[in-house]
Amino acid sequence: MAYIHCGRNALRQIIKDTSFQNHYRLMQPLLYACQGVRYRKLEVILTKNIEKLGKAGDTVKVAPGYFRNHLMPKLLAVPNIDKFAYLIREQRKIYQPEEEEVQVVTTTVEDKTKEYEKAANRLVNAQLVLRRLIDVEKFRARATKDDPIELRSPVTKDELIAEVARQLCVQIEPENMHLPTPLSTFGEFEVPLRLPKSISLPEGRVHWTLQVKIRGK
């Protein structure tokens, strides 16, 4: 071993003293061969997808230091030996999801119309209940008990639309509801709805309405 070590040092010194360019000197095959396993690549099997290196299950060549310091501590790769290769293959058979066939469901105009009719009937047959605080000052200033009880904050169209989505699970647009002024008192109200003409009205009804009841907390 002492002879080999001295021989390597001698070769380095010879090439260092020559007048070759740096890039040519680094490519000397004799010096490259004397470096031993230092510059050899190591074959590993990736356990996870690594950008610019490969996918899980691929066999790639990496520097021993890169495998020892980065891939192996994080369990990103294992050495390419029969034992690990068999384990990786079996693991991929168990955990690799099978590709499912995606079926394209086509919806027709009739199907959409039925959905709209179902949602419209739900709006008509249900009652939206809201709880609000009263305006205490106006409540005490009432002339008679029959005067309406005013709310502390009126109920707007946006609040009604949000409550319809929460309570009845129906999504409607602002233009589908006609509410010129917010609801400012307790009581029961019929809020007109503007739905497409393609949706047929139930029997006995002239127009679409939403029943809204506002009560105190």
PDB file of C-alpha atoms in Angstrom:
ATOM      1  CA  MET A   1       0.000   0.000   0.000  1.00  0.00           C
ATOM      2  CA  ALA A   2       2.872   2.356   0.679  1.00  0.00           C
ATOM      3  CA  TYR A   3       4.121   1.879  -2.892  1.00  0.00           C
ATOM      4  CA  ILE A   4       0.668   2.694  -4.299  1.00  0.00           C
ATOM      5  CA  HIS A   5       0.338   5.765  -2.119  1.00  0.00           C
ATOM      6  CA  CYS A   6       3.765   7.051  -3.176  1.00  0.00           C
ATOM      7  CA  GLY A   7       2.971   6.329  -6.808  1.00  0.00           C
ATOM      8  CA  ARG A   8      -0.212   8.446  -6.644  1.00  0.00           C
ATOM      9  CA  ASN A   9       1.641  11.347  -5.083  1.00  0.00           C
ATOM     10  CA  ALA A  10       4.319  11.128  -7.722  1.00  0.00           C
ATOM     11  CA  LEU A  11       1.780  11.216 -10.545  1.00  0.00           C
ATOM     12  CA  ARG A  12       0.055  14.234  -9.030  1.00  0.00           C
ATOM     13  CA  GLN A  13       3.345  16.068  -8.756  1.00  0.00           C
ATOM     14  CA  ILE A  14       4.331  15.225 -12.354  1.00  0.00           C
ATOM     15  CA  ILE A  15       1.061  16.516 -13.769  1.00  0.00           C
ATOM     16  CA  LYS A  16       1.173  19.564 -11.517  1.00  0.00           C
ATOM     17  CA  ASP A  17       4.615  20.525 -12.815  1.00  0.00           C
ATOM     18  CA  THR A  18       3.661  20.149 -16.471  1.00  0.00           C
ATOM     19  CA  SER A  19       2.666  23.141 -18.579  1.00  0.00           C
ATOM     20  CA  PHE A  20      -0.741  21.665 -19.580  1.00  0.00           C
ATOM     21  CA  GLN A  21      -3.884  23.726 -19.173  1.00  0.00           C
ATOM     22  CA  ASN A  22      -5.957  23.208 -16.040  1.00  0.00           C
ATOM     23  CA  HIS A  23      -8.941  21.689 -17.834  1.00  0.00           C
ATOM     24  CA  TYR A  24      -6.645  19.292 -19.732  1.00  0.00           C
ATOM     25  CA  ARG A  25      -4.800  18.358 -16.590  1.00  0.00           C
ATOM     26  CA  LEU A  26      -8.018  17.355 -14.819  1.00  0.00           C
ATOM     27  CA  MET A  27      -8.905  14.953 -17.629  1.00  0.00           C
ATOM     28  CA  GLN A  28      -5.731  12.903 -17.412  1.00  0.00           C
ATOM     29  CA  PRO A  29      -6.869   9.268 -17.544  1.00  0.00           C
ATOM     30  CA  LEU A  30      -3.912   8.023 -15.539  1.00  0.00           C
ATOM     31  CA  LEU A  31      -4.661  10.346 -12.647  1.00  0.00           C
ATOM     32  CA  TYR A  32      -8.354   9.538 -12.898  1.00  0.00           C
ATOM     33  CA  ALA A  33      -7.630   5.807 -12.598  1.00  0.00           C
ATOM     34  CA  CYS A  34      -5.388   6.375  -9.574  1.00  0.00           C
ATOM     35  CA  GLN A  35      -8.191   8.037  -7.607  1.00  0.00           C
ATOM     36  CA  GLY A  36      -9.801   4.634  -6.949  1.00  0.00           C
ATOM     37  CA  VAL A  37     -13.495   4.364  -6.074  1.00  0.00           C
ATOM     38  CA  ARG A  38     -13.632   8.022  -5.159  1.00  0.00           C
ATOM     39  CA  TYR A  39     -15.100   9.036  -8.514  1.00  0.00           C
ATOM     40  CA  ARG A  40     -17.263   5.983  -9.169  1.00  0.00           C
ATOM     41  CA  LYS A  41     -21.049   6.314  -9.257  1.00  0.00           C
ATOM     42  CA  LEU A  42     -23.268   4.255  -7.014  1.00  0.00           C
ATOM     43  CA  GLU A  43     -26.412   2.582  -8.324  1.00  0.00           C
ATOM     44  CA  VAL A  44     -29.427   3.179  -6.087  1.00  0.00           C
ATOM     45  CA  ILE A  45     -33.178   2.610  -6.267  1.00  0.00           C
ATOM     46  CA  LEU A  46     -35.335   5.650  -5.591  1.00  0.00           C
ATOM     47  CA  THR A  47     -38.161   5.238  -3.086  1.00  0.00           C
ATOM     48  CA  LYS A  48     -39.774   8.602  -3.898  1.00  0.00           C
ATOM     49  CA  ASN A  49     -40.003  10.934  -6.860  1.00  0.00           C
ATOM     50  CA  ILE A  50     -37.030  13.321  -6.904  1.00  0.00           C
ATOM     51  CA  GLU A  51     -36.933  16.248  -9.284  1.00  0.00           C
ATOM     52  CA  LYS A  52     -34.182  16.064 -11.942  1.00  0.00           C
ATOM     53  CA  LEU A  53     -33.209  12.595 -10.741  1.00  0.00           C
ATOM     54  CA  GLY A  54     -36.040  10.139 -11.360  1.00  0.00           C
ATOM     55  CA  LYS A  55     -39.290   8.619 -10.200  1.00  0.00           C
ATOM     56  CA  ALA A  56     -39.945   6.122  -7.428  1.00  0.00           C
ATOM     57  CA  GLY A  57     -38.654   2.681  -8.419  1.00  0.00           C
ATOM     58  CA  ASP A  58     -36.118   3.971 -10.958  1.00  0.00           C
ATOM     59  CA  THR A  59     -32.510   2.833 -10.791  1.00  0.00           C
ATOM     60  CA  VAL A  60     -30.106   5.757 -11.076  1.00  0.00           C
ATOM     61  CA  LYS A  61     -26.411   6.426 -10.512  1.00  0.00           C
ATOM     62  CA  VAL A  62     -25.399   9.003  -7.923  1.00  0.00           C
ATOM     63  CA  ALA A  63     -22.232  10.031  -6.126  1.00  0.00           C
ATOM     64  CA  PRO A  64     -21.558   8.013  -2.949  1.00  0.00           C
ATOM     65  CA  GLY A  65     -21.417  11.191  -0.884  1.00  0.00           C
ATOM     66  CA  TYR A  66     -24.771  12.392  -2.177  1.00  0.00           C
ATOM     67  CA  PHE A  67     -26.335   9.040  -1.296  1.00  0.00           C
ATOM     68  CA  ARG A  68     -24.672   8.873   2.111  1.00  0.00           C
ATOM     69  CA  ASN A  69     -25.404  12.453   3.198  1.00  0.00           C
ATOM     70  CA  HIS A  70     -28.747  13.204   1.529  1.00  0.00           C
ATOM     71  CA  LEU A  71     -30.631  10.251   0.066  1.00  0.00           C
ATOM     72  CA  MET A  72     -29.996   7.573   2.689  1.00  0.00           C
ATOM     73  CA  PRO A  73     -30.742   9.649   5.865  1.00  0.00           C
ATOM     74  CA  LYS A  74     -34.072  10.772   4.390  1.00  0.00           C
ATOM     75  CA  LEU A  75     -34.917   7.262   3.105  1.00  0.00           C
ATOM     76  CA  LEU A  76     -35.192   8.588  -0.431  1.00  0.00           C
ATOM     77  CA  ALA A  77     -33.165   5.747  -1.962  1.00  0.00           C
ATOM     78  CA  VAL A  78     -31.696   2.326  -1.156  1.00  0.00           C
ATOM     79  CA  PRO A  79     -28.679   0.534  -2.636  1.00  0.00           C
ATOM     80  CA  ASN A  80     -29.364  -1.449  -5.799  1.00  0.00           C
ATOM     81  CA  ILE A  81     -29.031  -4.940  -4.399  1.00  0.00           C
ATOM     82  CA  ASP A  82     -31.341  -7.915  -4.821  1.00  0.00           C
ATOM     83  CA  LYS A  83     -32.891  -7.645  -1.349  1.00  0.00           C
ATOM     84  CA  PHE A  84     -33.885  -4.011  -1.660  1.00  0.00           C
ATOM     85  CA  ALA A  85     -34.944  -4.382  -5.296  1.00  0.00           C
ATOM     86  CA  TYR A  86     -37.339  -7.196  -4.327  1.00  0.00           C
ATOM     87  CA  LEU A  87     -38.786  -5.149  -1.444  1.00  0.00           C
ATOM     88  CA  ILE A  88     -39.334  -2.122  -3.673  1.00  0.00           C
ATOM     89  CA  ARG A  89     -41.122  -4.210  -6.314  1.00  0.00           C
ATOM     90  CA  GLU A  90     -43.421  -5.806  -3.744  1.00  0.00           C
ATOM     91  CA  GLN A  91     -44.155  -2.464  -2.117  1.00  0.00           C
ATOM     92  CA  ARG A  92     -45.131  -0.905  -5.436  1.00  0.00           C
ATOM     93  CA  LYS A  93     -47.487  -3.815  -6.134  1.00  0.00           C
ATOM     94  CA  ILE A  94     -49.274  -3.211  -2.821  1.00  0.00           C
ATOM     95  CA  TYR A  95     -49.350   0.590  -2.578  1.00  0.00           C
ATOM     96  CA  GLN A  96     -49.343   1.722  -6.190  1.00  0.00           C
ATOM     97  CA  PRO A  97     -52.931   2.798  -6.960  1.00  0.00           C
ATOM     98  CA  GLU A  98     -54.530   1.311 -10.008  1.00  0.00           C
ATOM     99  CA  GLU A  99     -55.626   3.699 -12.699  1.00  0.00           C
ATOM    100  CA  GLU A 100     -59.374   4.128 -12.574  1.00  0.00           C
ATOM    101  CA  GLU A 101     -61.384   4.616 -15.689  1.00  0.00           C
ATOM    102  CA  VAL A 102     -62.973   8.035 -15.753  1.00  0.00           C
ATOM    103  CA  GLN A 103     -66.523   7.964 -17.019  1.00  0.00           C
ATOM    104  CA  VAL A 104     -67.751  11.136 -18.610  1.00  0.00           C
ATOM    105  CA  VAL A 105     -71.298  11.922 -17.499  1.00  0.00           C
ATOM    106  CA  THR A 106     -73.160  14.071 -19.979  1.00  0.00           C
ATOM    107  CA  THR A 107     -75.944  16.283 -18.655  1.00  0.00           C
ATOM    108  CA  THR A 108     -78.788  17.231 -20.952  1.00  0.00           C
ATOM    109  CA  VAL A 109     -81.040  20.257 -20.902  1.00  0.00           C
ATOM    110  CA  GLU A 110     -83.862  18.117 -19.515  1.00  0.00           C
ATOM    111  CA  ASP A 111     -81.719  17.019 -16.570  1.00  0.00           C
ATOM    112  CA  LYS A 112     -80.828  20.621 -15.728  1.00  0.00           C
ATOM    113  CA  THR A 113     -84.474  21.655 -15.997  1.00  0.00           C
ATOM    114  CA  LYS A 114     -85.477  18.920 -13.554  1.00  0.00           C
ATOM    115  CA  GLU A 115     -82.831  20.106 -11.099  1.00  0.00           C
ATOM    116  CA  TYR A 116     -84.085  23.683 -11.350  1.00  0.00           C
ATOM    117  CA  GLU A 117     -87.685  22.566 -10.824  1.00  0.00           C
ATOM    118  CA  LYS A 118     -86.704  20.538  -7.774  1.00  0.00           C
ATOM    119  CA  ALA A 119     -84.877  23.518  -6.263  1.00  0.00           C
ATOM    120  CA  ALA A 120     -87.765  25.875  -7.068  1.00  0.00           C
ATOM    121  CA  ASN A 121     -90.304  23.593  -5.402  1.00  0.00           C
ATOM    122  CA  ARG A 122     -88.106  23.438  -2.345  1.00  0.00           C
ATOM    123  CA  LEU A 123     -88.113  27.225  -2.156  1.00  0.00           C
ATOM    124  CA  VAL A 124     -91.884  27.445  -2.505  1.00  0.00           C
ATOM    125  CA  ASN A 125     -92.761  24.734   0.010  1.00  0.00           C
ATOM    126  CA  ALA A 126     -90.282  25.800   2.702  1.00  0.00           C
ATOM    127  CA  GLN A 127     -90.228  28.687   5.159  1.00  0.00           C
ATOM    128  CA  LEU A 128     -87.074  30.648   5.882  1.00  0.00           C
ATOM    129  CA  VAL A 129     -86.772  31.507   9.589  1.00  0.00           C
ATOM    130  CA  LEU A 130     -84.462  34.280  10.775  1.00  0.00           C
ATOM    131  CA  ARG A 131     -83.808  35.453  14.318  1.00  0.00           C
ATOM    132  CA  ARG A 132     -82.909  39.099  14.887  1.00  0.00           C
ATOM    133  CA  LEU A 133     -82.567  41.571  17.751  1.00  0.00           C
ATOM    134  CA  ILE A 134     -85.164  44.291  18.240  1.00  0.00           C
ATOM    135  CA  ASP A 135     -84.580  48.033  18.368  1.00  0.00           C
ATOM    136  CA  VAL A 136     -85.113  48.653  22.089  1.00  0.00           C
ATOM    137  CA  GLU A 137     -85.581  52.417  21.839  1.00  0.00           C
ATOM    138  CA  LYS A 138     -88.228  52.175  19.123  1.00  0.00           C
ATOM    139  CA  PHE A 139     -89.873  49.281  20.941  1.00  0.00           C
ATOM    140  CA  ARG A 140     -90.334  51.393  24.086  1.00  0.00           C
ATOM    141  CA  ALA A 141     -91.528  54.366  22.034  1.00  0.00           C
ATOM    142  CA  ARG A 142     -94.420  52.474  20.421  1.00  0.00           C
ATOM    143  CA  ALA A 143     -97.769  54.149  20.687  1.00  0.00           C
ATOM    144  CA  THR A 144     -99.741  50.885  20.901  1.00  0.00           C
ATOM    145  CA  LYS A 145     -98.956  47.226  21.256  1.00  0.00           C
ATOM    146  CA  ASP A 146    -100.226  46.599  17.757  1.00  0.00           C
ATOM    147  CA  ASP A 147     -97.436  48.646  16.180  1.00  0.00           C
ATOM    148  CA  PRO A 148     -94.834  46.516  14.367  1.00  0.00           C
ATOM    149  CA  ILE A 149     -91.641  45.688  16.226  1.00  0.00           C
ATOM    150  CA  GLU A 150     -88.689  47.078  14.345  1.00  0.00           C
ATOM    151  CA  LEU A 151     -85.343  45.336  14.040  1.00  0.00           C
ATOM    152  CA  ARG A 152     -82.047  46.706  15.197  1.00  0.00           C
ATOM    153  CA  SER A 153     -80.583  46.015  11.734  1.00  0.00           C
ATOM    154  CA  PRO A 154     -82.812  45.349   8.665  1.00  0.00           C
ATOM    155  CA  VAL A 155     -82.541  42.083   6.715  1.00  0.00           C
ATOM    156  CA  THR A 156     -81.078  42.693   3.271  1.00  0.00           C
ATOM    157  CA  LYS A 157     -81.293  40.715   0.061  1.00  0.00           C
ATOM    158  CA  ASP A 158     -77.759  39.394   0.467  1.00  0.00           C
ATOM    159  CA  GLU A 159     -78.602  38.048   3.920  1.00  0.00           C
ATOM    160  CA  LEU A 160     -81.684  36.289   2.574  1.00  0.00           C
ATOM    161  CA  ILE A 161     -79.671  34.692  -0.239  1.00  0.00           C
ATOM    162  CA  ALA A 162     -77.063  33.493   2.258  1.00  0.00           C
ATOM    163  CA  GLU A 163     -79.760  32.027   4.529  1.00  0.00           C
ATOM    164  CA  VAL A 164     -81.429  30.272   1.591  1.00  0.00           C
ATOM    165  CA  ALA A 165     -78.111  28.588   0.777  1.00  0.00           C
ATOM    166  CA  ARG A 166     -77.541  27.648   4.437  1.00  0.00           C
ATOM    167  CA  GLN A 167     -81.021  26.474   5.435  1.00  0.00           C
ATOM    168  CA  LEU A 168     -82.475  25.181   2.159  1.00  0.00           C
ATOM    169  CA  CYS A 169     -79.229  24.244   0.340  1.00  0.00           C
ATOM    170  CA  VAL A 170     -80.310  26.149  -2.774  1.00  0.00           C
ATOM    171  CA  GLN A 171     -78.061  28.592  -4.577  1.00  0.00           C
ATOM    172  CA  ILE A 172     -79.862  31.569  -6.109  1.00  0.00           C
ATOM    173  CA  GLU A 173     -78.580  34.749  -7.709  1.00  0.00           C
ATOM    174  CA  PRO A 174     -79.472  38.291  -6.583  1.00  0.00           C
ATOM    175  CA  GLU A 175     -81.473  38.850  -9.760  1.00  0.00           C
ATOM    176  CA  ASN A 176     -83.673  35.850  -8.842  1.00  0.00           C
ATOM    177  CA  MET A 177     -85.048  37.675  -5.790  1.00  0.00           C
ATOM    178  CA  HIS A 178     -87.131  40.853  -5.847  1.00  0.00           C
ATOM    179  CA  LEU A 179     -86.682  42.830  -2.625  1.00  0.00           C
ATOM    180  CA  PRO A 180     -86.903  46.604  -3.208  1.00  0.00           C
ATOM    181  CA  THR A 181     -86.364  47.492   0.472  1.00  0.00           C
ATOM    182  CA  PRO A 182     -84.855  45.476   3.345  1.00  0.00           C
ATOM    183  CA  LEU A 183     -87.142  43.799   5.873  1.00  0.00           C
ATOM    184  CA  SER A 184     -87.123  45.960   8.991  1.00  0.00           C
ATOM    185  CA  THR A 185     -89.841  44.473  11.254  1.00  0.00           C
ATOM    186  CA  PHE A 186     -90.837  41.193  12.842  1.00  0.00           C
ATOM    187  CA  GLY A 187     -93.430  39.082  11.060  1.00  0.00           C
ATOM    188  CA  GLU A 188     -94.029  36.834   8.074  1.00  0.00           C
ATOM    189  CA  PHE A 189     -93.321  37.990   4.536  1.00  0.00           C
ATOM    190  CA  GLU A 190     -93.693  36.709   0.985  1.00  0.00           C
ATOM    191  CA  VAL A 191     -90.630  37.658  -1.027  1.00  0.00           C
ATOM    192  CA  PRO A 192     -91.213  37.447  -4.814  1.00  0.00           C
ATOM    193  CA  LEU A 193     -88.837  35.263  -6.818  1.00  0.00           C
ATOM    194  CA  ARG A 194     -87.882  35.722 -10.457  1.00  0.00           C
ATOM    195  CA  LEU A 195     -87.170  32.304 -11.895  1.00  0.00           C
ATOM    196  CA  PRO A 196     -86.809  31.299 -15.576  1.00  0.00           C
ATOM    197  CA  LYS A 197     -90.018  30.812 -17.501  1.00  0.00           C
ATOM    198  CA  SER A 198     -88.925  27.315 -18.463  1.00  0.00           C
ATOM    199  CA  ILE A 199     -89.677  26.202 -14.888  1.00  0.00           C
ATOM    200  CA  SER A 200     -93.374  25.449 -14.642  1.00  0.00           C
ATOM    201  CA  LEU A 201     -95.333  26.801 -11.663  1.00  0.00           C
ATOM    202  CA  PRO A 202     -97.031  24.373  -9.277  1.00  0.00           C
ATOM    203  CA  GLU A 203    -100.798  24.063  -9.468  1.00  0.00           C
ATOM    204  CA  GLY A 204    -102.704  26.868  -7.775  1.00  0.00           C
ATOM    205  CA  ARG A 205     -99.824  29.357  -7.855  1.00  0.00           C
ATOM    206  CA  VAL A 206     -99.594  32.486  -9.979  1.00  0.00           C
ATOM    207  CA  HIS A 207     -95.994  33.455  -9.223  1.00  0.00           C
ATOM    208  CA  TRP A 208     -92.990  32.215  -7.290  1.00  0.00           C
ATOM    209  CA  THR A 209     -92.610  33.420  -3.690  1.00  0.00           C
ATOM    210  CA  LEU A 210     -90.388  32.649  -0.723  1.00  0.00           C
ATOM    211  CA  GLN A 211     -91.938  32.509   2.749  1.00  0.00           C
ATOM    212  CA  VAL A 212     -89.763  34.395   5.262  1.00  0.00           C
ATOM    213  CA  LYS A 213     -90.423  34.602   8.998  1.00  0.00           C
ATOM    214  CA  ILE A 214     -88.452  36.996  11.207  1.00  0.00           C
ATOM    215  CA  ARG A 215     -88.635  36.501  14.950  1.00  0.00           C
ATOM    216  CA  GLY A 216     -86.726  37.647  18.009  1.00  0.00           C
ATOM    217  CA  LYS A 217     -83.769  35.943  19.553  1.00  0.00           C
TER     218      LYS A 217
END
